[in-house]
Coordinates of C-alpha atoms and ligand atoms in Angstrom, one line a residue:
M1 CA 0.0 0.0 0.0
K2 CA 1.1 3.6 -0.8
A3 CA 0.3 6.6 1.4
L4 CA -2.0 8.3 -1.2
D5 CA -3.6 5.1 -2.6
G6 CA -7.2 5.9 -3.6
V7 CA -6.5 9.6 -4.3
R8 CA -7.1 10.5 -7.9
I9 CA -5.6 13.6 -9.4
L10 CA -6.8 15.4 -12.5
D11 CA -3.4 16.8 -13.6
M12 CA -3.6 19.8 -15.9
T13 CA -0.1 20.9 -15.1
H14 CA 2.6 21.6 -17.7
V15 CA 6.3 22.7 -17.9
Q16 CA 8.0 22.3 -14.5
S17 CA 6.3 23.7 -11.4
G18 CA 3.0 21.9 -11.6
P19 CA 4.5 18.6 -12.9
T20 CA 7.0 18.6 -10.0
C21 CA 4.0 18.6 -7.6
T22 CA 1.9 15.9 -9.2
Q23 CA 5.0 13.7 -9.8
L24 CA 5.6 13.7 -6.0
L25 CA 2.0 12.9 -5.3
A26 CA 2.2 10.0 -7.9
W27 CA 5.3 8.7 -6.0
F28 CA 3.2 8.7 -2.9
G29 CA 0.7 6.5 -4.6
A30 CA -1.9 8.9 -6.1
D31 CA -3.4 8.0 -9.5
V32 CA -2.3 11.0 -11.5
I33 CA -4.2 11.5 -14.8
K34 CA -2.3 14.0 -16.9
V35 CA -4.7 15.8 -19.4
E36 CA -2.9 17.0 -22.5
R37 CA -4.0 18.8 -25.7
P38 CA -4.5 16.2 -28.5
G39 CA -1.6 16.1 -30.9
V40 CA 0.4 18.6 -28.9
G41 CA 0.7 17.7 -25.3
D42 CA 2.8 19.3 -22.6
A43 CA 5.1 21.7 -24.5
T44 CA 8.2 20.3 -22.7
R45 CA 7.7 17.0 -24.6
G46 CA 9.4 18.8 -27.5
Q47 CA 11.7 21.2 -25.7
L48 CA 15.5 20.8 -25.3
R49 CA 15.3 17.5 -27.2
D50 CA 18.5 15.5 -27.3
I51 CA 17.0 12.7 -29.5
P52 CA 14.8 13.6 -32.5
D53 CA 11.0 12.8 -32.1
V54 CA 11.5 11.4 -28.6
D55 CA 10.0 12.9 -25.5
S56 CA 12.6 15.2 -24.0
L57 CA 14.4 14.5 -20.7
Y58 CA 12.8 17.7 -19.5
F59 CA 9.4 16.0 -19.9
T60 CA 10.3 12.4 -18.9
M61 CA 12.1 13.5 -15.7
L62 CA 9.0 15.5 -14.4
N63 CA 6.2 13.1 -15.4
H64 CA 7.0 9.7 -13.9
N65 CA 4.3 7.5 -12.5
K66 CA 1.5 9.4 -14.4
R67 CA -1.1 8.3 -16.9
S68 CA -1.6 10.5 -20.0
I69 CA -4.9 11.2 -21.6
T70 CA -5.5 13.7 -24.4
V71 CA -8.7 15.8 -24.2
N72 CA -9.5 19.0 -26.1
T73 CA -11.1 20.9 -23.3
K74 CA -12.1 23.6 -25.7
S75 CA -14.5 21.3 -27.7
E76 CA -18.0 20.6 -26.5
T77 CA -17.5 16.8 -26.2
G78 CA -14.1 17.4 -24.6
R79 CA -15.6 19.8 -22.0
A80 CA -18.2 17.1 -21.2
I81 CA -15.5 14.5 -20.7
F82 CA -13.5 17.0 -18.6
T83 CA -16.6 17.7 -16.4
R84 CA -17.0 14.0 -15.7
L85 CA -13.3 13.7 -14.9
I86 CA -13.8 16.6 -12.3
E87 CA -16.6 14.5 -10.8
S88 CA -14.4 11.5 -10.5
C89 CA -11.2 13.1 -9.0
D90 CA -10.1 14.3 -5.6
V91 CA -7.8 17.0 -6.8
L92 CA -7.5 19.2 -9.9
A93 CA -4.0 20.7 -10.3
E94 CA -3.0 23.2 -12.9
N95 CA -0.4 25.9 -13.6
F96 CA -1.7 27.6 -16.7
A97 CA -1.4 31.3 -17.3
P98 CA -3.9 33.2 -15.1
G99 CA -7.5 32.7 -16.2
A100 CA -6.9 29.8 -18.7
L101 CA -9.2 27.4 -16.9
D102 CA -11.9 30.1 -16.5
R103 CA -11.7 30.7 -20.3
M104 CA -12.3 27.0 -20.8
G105 CA -15.5 27.4 -18.8
F106 CA -14.2 26.1 -15.5
S107 CA -14.2 28.7 -12.8
W108 CA -13.7 27.7 -9.2
E109 CA -17.5 28.2 -8.6
R110 CA -18.3 25.9 -11.6
I111 CA -15.7 23.3 -10.4
Q112 CA -17.3 23.3 -6.9
E113 CA -20.7 22.9 -8.4
I114 CA -19.5 19.8 -10.3
N115 CA -17.7 18.3 -7.3
P116 CA -17.9 20.1 -3.9
R117 CA -15.2 17.7 -2.5
I118 CA -12.6 18.5 -5.1
I119 CA -9.4 20.4 -4.1
Y120 CA -8.5 22.8 -6.9
A121 CA -4.8 23.6 -6.7
S122 CA -2.9 26.1 -8.8
V123 CA 0.6 27.6 -9.3
K124 CA 0.6 31.2 -10.5
G125 CA 3.5 33.6 -11.0
F126 CA 2.1 36.2 -8.6
G127 CA -0.6 36.5 -6.0
P128 CA -3.4 39.2 -6.3
G129 CA -1.8 42.6 -7.0
P130 CA -0.3 44.5 -9.9
Y131 CA 1.3 41.5 -11.5
E132 CA -1.3 38.9 -11.1
D133 CA -2.0 38.5 -14.8
C134 CA 1.7 38.0 -15.8
K135 CA 3.1 34.8 -17.2
V136 CA 6.1 33.7 -15.1
Y137 CA 9.0 31.3 -15.6
E138 CA 11.7 30.2 -13.2
N139 CA 14.2 33.1 -13.4
V140 CA 11.4 35.7 -13.3
A141 CA 10.3 34.2 -10.0
Q142 CA 13.9 34.1 -8.7
C143 CA 14.3 37.8 -9.5
T144 CA 10.9 38.9 -8.2
G145 CA 11.0 36.7 -5.0
G146 CA 14.3 38.0 -3.6
G147 CA 16.6 35.2 -4.8
A148 CA 18.6 37.1 -7.4
S149 CA 19.1 40.3 -5.4
T150 CA 20.7 38.3 -2.6
T151 CA 22.7 35.8 -4.7
G152 CA 26.1 36.4 -6.2
F153 CA 29.1 38.6 -5.1
D154 CA 28.9 42.1 -3.8
D155 CA 30.8 43.5 -6.8
G156 CA 28.8 41.5 -9.4
P157 CA 25.3 41.6 -10.9
P158 CA 22.3 39.9 -9.3
T159 CA 22.5 36.1 -10.1
V160 CA 20.0 33.3 -10.4
T161 CA 20.8 29.9 -9.0
G162 CA 20.8 26.5 -10.7
A163 CA 18.4 25.1 -8.1
Q164 CA 14.9 25.6 -9.5
I165 CA 13.5 27.3 -6.5
G166 CA 10.8 29.1 -8.5
D167 CA 9.4 26.1 -10.4
S168 CA 10.3 23.0 -8.5
G169 CA 10.3 24.9 -5.2
T170 CA 6.7 26.2 -5.7
G171 CA 5.6 22.7 -6.9
L172 CA 6.8 21.4 -3.5
H173 CA 4.8 24.1 -1.7
L174 CA 1.7 23.2 -3.8
A175 CA 2.1 19.5 -2.9
L176 CA 2.0 20.3 0.8
G177 CA -1.0 22.5 0.2
I178 CA -2.8 19.7 -1.5
V179 CA -2.2 17.0 1.1
T180 CA -3.1 19.5 3.9
A181 CA -6.4 20.2 2.1
L182 CA -7.0 16.5 1.7
F183 CA -6.4 16.0 5.4
Q184 CA -8.9 18.8 6.2
R185 CA -11.4 17.3 3.9
E186 CA -11.4 14.2 6.0
K187 CA -13.1 16.2 8.7
S188 CA -14.9 18.9 6.8
G189 CA -16.1 16.8 3.8
R190 CA -15.4 19.9 1.6
G191 CA -12.7 20.6 -0.9
Q192 CA -11.0 24.0 -1.1
R193 CA -8.9 26.2 -3.3
V194 CA -5.1 26.0 -2.9
V195 CA -2.9 28.6 -4.6
C196 CA 0.8 29.0 -4.5
A197 CA 2.4 32.1 -6.2
M198 CA 6.0 31.5 -7.4
Q199 CA 7.0 34.9 -6.0
D200 CA 5.7 33.9 -2.6
G201 CA 7.4 30.5 -2.8
V202 CA 10.8 32.0 -3.6
L203 CA 10.4 34.7 -0.9
N204 CA 9.6 31.9 1.6
L205 CA 12.9 30.2 0.7
C206 CA 14.6 33.6 1.1
R207 CA 13.2 34.1 4.6
V208 CA 16.6 34.6 6.2
K209 CA 17.3 37.5 3.8
L210 CA 14.2 39.3 4.9
R211 CA 15.4 38.7 8.5
D212 CA 18.7 40.4 7.5
Q213 CA 16.8 43.3 5.9
Q214 CA 15.4 44.1 9.3
R215 CA 18.7 43.5 11.1
L216 CA 20.3 46.1 8.9
A217 CA 18.4 48.9 10.6
H218 CA 20.3 48.0 13.8
G219 CA 23.9 47.9 12.5
P220 CA 26.0 46.0 10.0
L221 CA 25.5 42.3 9.3
K222 CA 28.7 41.0 10.9
E223 CA 28.6 37.6 9.2
Y224 CA 28.6 39.1 5.7
P225 CA 31.9 39.6 3.8
Q226 CA 31.2 43.3 3.6
Y227 CA 32.0 43.5 7.4
P228 CA 34.1 45.2 8.6
N229 CA 36.0 46.4 5.6
G230 CA 33.2 47.1 3.0
T231 CA 30.0 49.1 3.1
F232 CA 26.3 48.2 3.5
G233 CA 23.5 50.0 1.5
D234 CA 19.9 50.0 2.6
A235 CA 19.0 46.5 1.3
T236 CA 20.2 43.0 2.2
P237 CA 23.3 42.7 0.0
R238 CA 24.7 39.7 -1.9
S239 CA 26.9 37.7 0.4
G240 CA 29.0 35.6 -2.0
N241 CA 29.7 32.2 -0.4
A242 CA 29.5 33.3 3.2
S243 CA 27.7 30.9 5.5
G244 CA 26.8 33.3 8.3
G245 CA 26.3 33.6 12.0
G246 CA 29.1 32.5 14.3
Q247 CA 30.0 29.7 11.8
P248 CA 31.8 31.5 8.9
G249 CA 32.2 29.4 5.8
W250 CA 33.7 29.8 2.3
I251 CA 34.4 27.9 -0.9
V252 CA 38.2 27.2 -1.3
K253 CA 40.2 25.7 -4.1
C254 CA 41.5 22.2 -4.0
K255 CA 44.2 20.3 -5.9
G256 CA 43.4 20.4 -9.6
W257 CA 41.3 23.6 -9.6
E258 CA 43.3 24.9 -12.6
E259 CA 41.7 22.3 -14.9
D260 CA 38.6 21.1 -13.0
P261 CA 36.0 23.8 -12.5
N262 CA 34.6 21.8 -9.5
A263 CA 37.8 21.1 -7.6
Y264 CA 36.5 23.2 -4.6
I265 CA 35.2 22.5 -1.2
Y266 CA 33.0 24.4 1.2
I267 CA 34.5 24.7 4.7
I268 CA 32.8 26.0 7.8
T269 CA 35.1 27.2 10.6
Q270 CA 32.7 26.3 13.3
A271 CA 34.1 27.5 16.7
A272 CA 33.8 24.2 18.4
A273 CA 35.9 22.4 15.7
F274 CA 38.3 25.3 15.0
A275 CA 41.2 23.8 17.0
G276 CA 41.2 20.6 14.9
L277 CA 41.0 22.6 11.7
A278 CA 43.9 24.9 12.7
R279 CA 46.1 22.0 13.6
A280 CA 45.2 20.2 10.3
I281 CA 46.2 23.1 8.2
G282 CA 49.5 23.6 10.3
H283 CA 48.3 26.7 12.2
E284 CA 48.7 25.5 15.8
D285 CA 50.1 28.9 16.5
W286 CA 46.6 30.4 16.2
L287 CA 45.4 28.3 19.2
E288 CA 47.3 30.3 21.8
D289 CA 47.2 33.6 20.1
P290 CA 44.4 36.0 21.2
E291 CA 44.5 37.6 17.7
W292 CA 43.1 34.3 16.3
N293 CA 41.8 32.0 19.0
T294 CA 38.2 33.4 19.4
P295 CA 35.5 33.8 16.7
E296 CA 35.3 37.5 17.6
A297 CA 39.1 38.0 17.0
R298 CA 38.9 36.1 13.7
L299 CA 35.8 37.9 12.3
P300 CA 37.5 40.9 10.8
K301 CA 40.2 38.6 9.4
L302 CA 38.2 35.9 7.8
E303 CA 39.7 36.5 4.4
T304 CA 43.1 35.7 5.9
V305 CA 41.7 32.6 7.7
F306 CA 40.3 31.2 4.4
D307 CA 43.4 32.2 2.5
E308 CA 45.4 30.1 4.9
I309 CA 42.9 27.2 4.8
E310 CA 43.1 27.4 1.0
K311 CA 46.9 27.1 0.9
W312 CA 46.4 23.7 2.6
T313 CA 43.4 22.5 0.6
M314 CA 45.2 23.3 -2.7
T315 CA 47.6 20.5 -1.8
K316 CA 44.8 17.9 -1.5
T317 CA 41.8 16.8 -3.6
K318 CA 38.4 17.8 -2.3
F319 CA 37.7 14.2 -1.3
E320 CA 41.0 14.0 0.7
V321 CA 40.1 17.3 2.5
M322 CA 36.7 15.8 3.3
E323 CA 38.3 12.6 4.7
I324 CA 40.7 14.5 6.9
L325 CA 38.2 17.1 8.2
N326 CA 35.2 15.0 8.8
P327 CA 36.6 13.0 11.7
L328 CA 37.6 16.4 13.2
N329 CA 33.9 17.4 13.1
V330 CA 34.7 20.3 10.7
P331 CA 31.5 20.7 8.6
C332 CA 32.6 20.6 4.9
G333 CA 31.3 19.6 1.5
P334 CA 33.0 19.0 -1.8
V335 CA 31.5 20.9 -4.7
L336 CA 30.1 17.9 -6.6
S337 CA 29.5 18.1 -10.3
M338 CA 26.4 16.7 -12.0
K339 CA 28.7 14.0 -13.5
E340 CA 29.9 13.0 -10.0
L341 CA 26.3 13.0 -8.6
S342 CA 25.1 10.9 -11.4
Q343 CA 27.8 8.3 -10.6
E344 CA 27.5 8.4 -6.8
P345 CA 26.8 4.8 -5.6
S346 CA 25.1 5.9 -2.4
L347 CA 22.5 8.0 -4.3
R348 CA 21.9 5.0 -6.6
G349 CA 21.5 2.9 -3.5
T350 CA 18.8 5.0 -1.9
G351 CA 16.9 5.5 -5.2
T352 CA 17.6 9.2 -5.2
V353 CA 19.3 8.7 -8.6
V354 CA 17.5 6.0 -10.7
E355 CA 17.9 4.5 -14.1
V356 CA 14.6 4.3 -16.0
D357 CA 13.9 2.5 -19.3
H358 CA 11.7 4.2 -21.8
P359 CA 10.2 2.6 -24.9
T360 CA 11.3 5.2 -27.4
R361 CA 14.3 6.8 -25.5
G362 CA 15.9 3.8 -24.0
K363 CA 17.7 4.1 -20.6
Y364 CA 18.1 7.4 -18.8
L365 CA 18.9 8.7 -15.4
T366 CA 16.4 10.6 -13.2
V367 CA 16.1 12.0 -9.7
G368 CA 13.8 9.7 -7.8
N369 CA 11.6 10.7 -4.8
P370 CA 13.9 12.6 -2.3
I371 CA 11.2 12.1 0.4
K372 CA 11.6 8.7 2.0
L373 CA 8.5 7.2 3.7
S374 CA 9.1 3.9 5.5
D375 CA 5.6 2.6 4.8
S376 CA 5.2 4.0 1.3
P377 CA 8.2 3.2 -0.8
A378 CA 8.3 5.0 -4.2
D379 CA 9.1 3.1 -7.4
V380 CA 9.9 5.3 -10.4
V381 CA 7.8 4.3 -13.4
R382 CA 8.6 5.9 -16.8
S383 CA 6.6 8.9 -18.1
P384 CA 3.7 8.2 -20.3
L385 CA 3.6 8.7 -24.1
L386 CA 1.2 11.3 -25.3
G387 CA -2.3 10.0 -24.8
E388 CA -1.0 6.5 -23.9
H389 CA -3.8 5.9 -21.4
T390 CA -6.7 7.8 -23.1
D391 CA -8.8 4.7 -23.9
E392 CA -8.0 3.0 -20.5
V393 CA -9.0 6.1 -18.5
L394 CA -12.1 6.8 -20.4
A395 CA -13.2 3.2 -20.0
S396 CA -12.1 2.5 -16.4
V397 CA -12.6 5.9 -14.7
L398 CA -15.6 7.2 -16.7
G399 CA -17.1 3.9 -17.7
M400 CA -17.4 4.9 -21.4
S401 CA -18.2 2.2 -23.9
A402 CA -16.0 1.5 -26.9
E403 CA -18.6 3.2 -29.1
E404 CA -18.6 6.3 -27.0
I405 CA -14.8 6.4 -27.1
E406 CA -14.8 6.1 -30.9
A407 CA -17.4 8.9 -31.1
A408 CA -15.3 11.2 -29.0
K409 CA -12.3 10.4 -31.2
A410 CA -14.3 11.1 -34.3
A411 CA -15.3 14.5 -32.8
K412 CA -11.6 15.2 -32.2
A413 CA -12.4 15.7 -28.5
V414 CA -9.8 13.1 -27.5
Ligands
COA501 C1 4.3 28.7 -17.8 C2 3.5 29.7 -18.7 C3 4.3 31.0 -18.8 C4 3.3 29.1 -20.1 O1 2.6 29.9 -20.9 P1 2.0 29.4 -22.3 O2 2.9 28.4 -22.9 O3 1.7 30.6 -23.1 O4 0.7 28.5 -21.9 P2 -0.7 29.0 -21.1 O5 -0.6 28.7 -19.7 O6 -0.9 30.5 -21.5 O7 -1.9 28.2 -21.7 C5 -1.9 27.5 -22.9 C6 -3.2 27.5 -23.6 O8 -3.4 26.1 -23.9 C7 -4.8 25.8 -23.6 N1 -4.9 24.4 -23.3 C8 -4.1 23.7 -22.4 N2 -4.5 22.5 -22.3 C9 -5.5 22.3 -23.2 C10 -6.4 21.2 -23.6 N3 -6.2 20.0 -23.1 N4 -7.3 21.5 -24.6 C11 -7.4 22.7 -25.1 N5 -6.7 23.8 -24.8 C12 -5.8 23.6 -23.8 C13 -5.1 26.7 -22.4 O9 -6.4 26.8 -22.2 C14 -4.4 28.0 -22.9 O10 -5.2 28.7 -23.8 P3 -5.8 30.2 -23.7 O11 -4.5 31.0 -23.7 O12 -6.7 30.4 -24.8 O13 -6.4 30.3 -22.4 C15 2.1 30.0 -18.1 O14 1.4 28.8 -18.1 C16 2.2 30.5 -16.7 O15 2.5 31.6 -16.4 N6 1.8 29.6 -15.7 C17 1.7 29.9 -14.3 C18 3.0 30.1 -13.6 C19 3.9 28.8 -13.8 O16 3.6 27.8 -13.4 N7 5.1 29.1 -14.4 C20 6.1 28.1 -14.3 C21 6.0 27.1 -15.3 S1 7.3 25.9 -15.0

């Protein structure tokens, strides 16, 4: 048995944010029926293709464990089928541009009329306000949610991150909203509207930067690299690779950095483990010296501290550094490339990196469910071909006869 066995999701999501959400719910056992436009499907099927005429990795890696049905929800017969699907599902999830579902004739009021128990969940770019009608993609959300203004180096431009905090991050928020609404429905018997704006999701992940904005009014941010030798403006600045608080950290070069762009390691000079770190890098002299032996004394000289650490790390590979510092309780992490992550045996062992077989693509790697439930293990099943389950869903979920299905096909509704 899976945690969400018996939950049926009408999945109108596309691109990345919504599909991230419904893929997670599918891994937890929900029956996710992805509704796509006949002949076209989710636009990402054809985007960033590495193999001609084969569903892209963009699509396959975000749509595991789902069934695909094609329905033209703008045709009369298609709308009738969609209405019956709303009747038969627990959740309707979508992330179209604002108003798209209303334009199809399915407002929240209408959806509730059809099925008062349904949870109607959406990702939008912005919440109500001046930008609510805007279309939004990942980097727009990173910029408008506070991610870009606080990422990068002080003397460089705002920078977006590789982690898809706008799309996948908001999809995660939406998944939590959906299961929470399902939980409440157990008691209330009613469905509800769940909306996550990407700007809000990114800002939620940048919570500590809004903390720092308010701290600024009371003096400089002492854990930022701008302290004490640089200047602060009136907004939370970009803090490079600083880790913050009483536990300063930085990325330092390791052996081979001249050729390998990822021969780096992150090291945190946590006060409790500083003595071990100082000894390891050959700076026992710091331990008795009041100029160096307290976090307060080191704070204005962090650049020198990390320069000295780097002189040592440059003589070792990032993995050798990790092996030496870990037993000393010095928190550190090698900068791992996607190549290294894809080959990491422990990630394969836990199912976080999985190899999947696909009928037209062949074998490919994907990221499996990162959330491990002891009673609800997640198997990764390949993504569906466009409309692969149309007949199956129409017959088994809606009880349509073979003749009715043929008529819907003839009307180009499915
Ligand atoms: C992502 C986004 C920018 C893409 O925009 P887009 O490619 O122009 O696609 P749209 O969402 O505008 O909608 C596509 C159209 O296809 C239509 N469509 C979708 N599925 C359909 C179906 N099964 N049958 C008939 N029409 C369908 C929609 O009704 C819409 O038509 P409309 O413009 O006449 O209302 C936009 O959907 C968006 O801003 N979404 C919300 C925020 C978000 O999730 N962004 C991140 C995506 S990873």
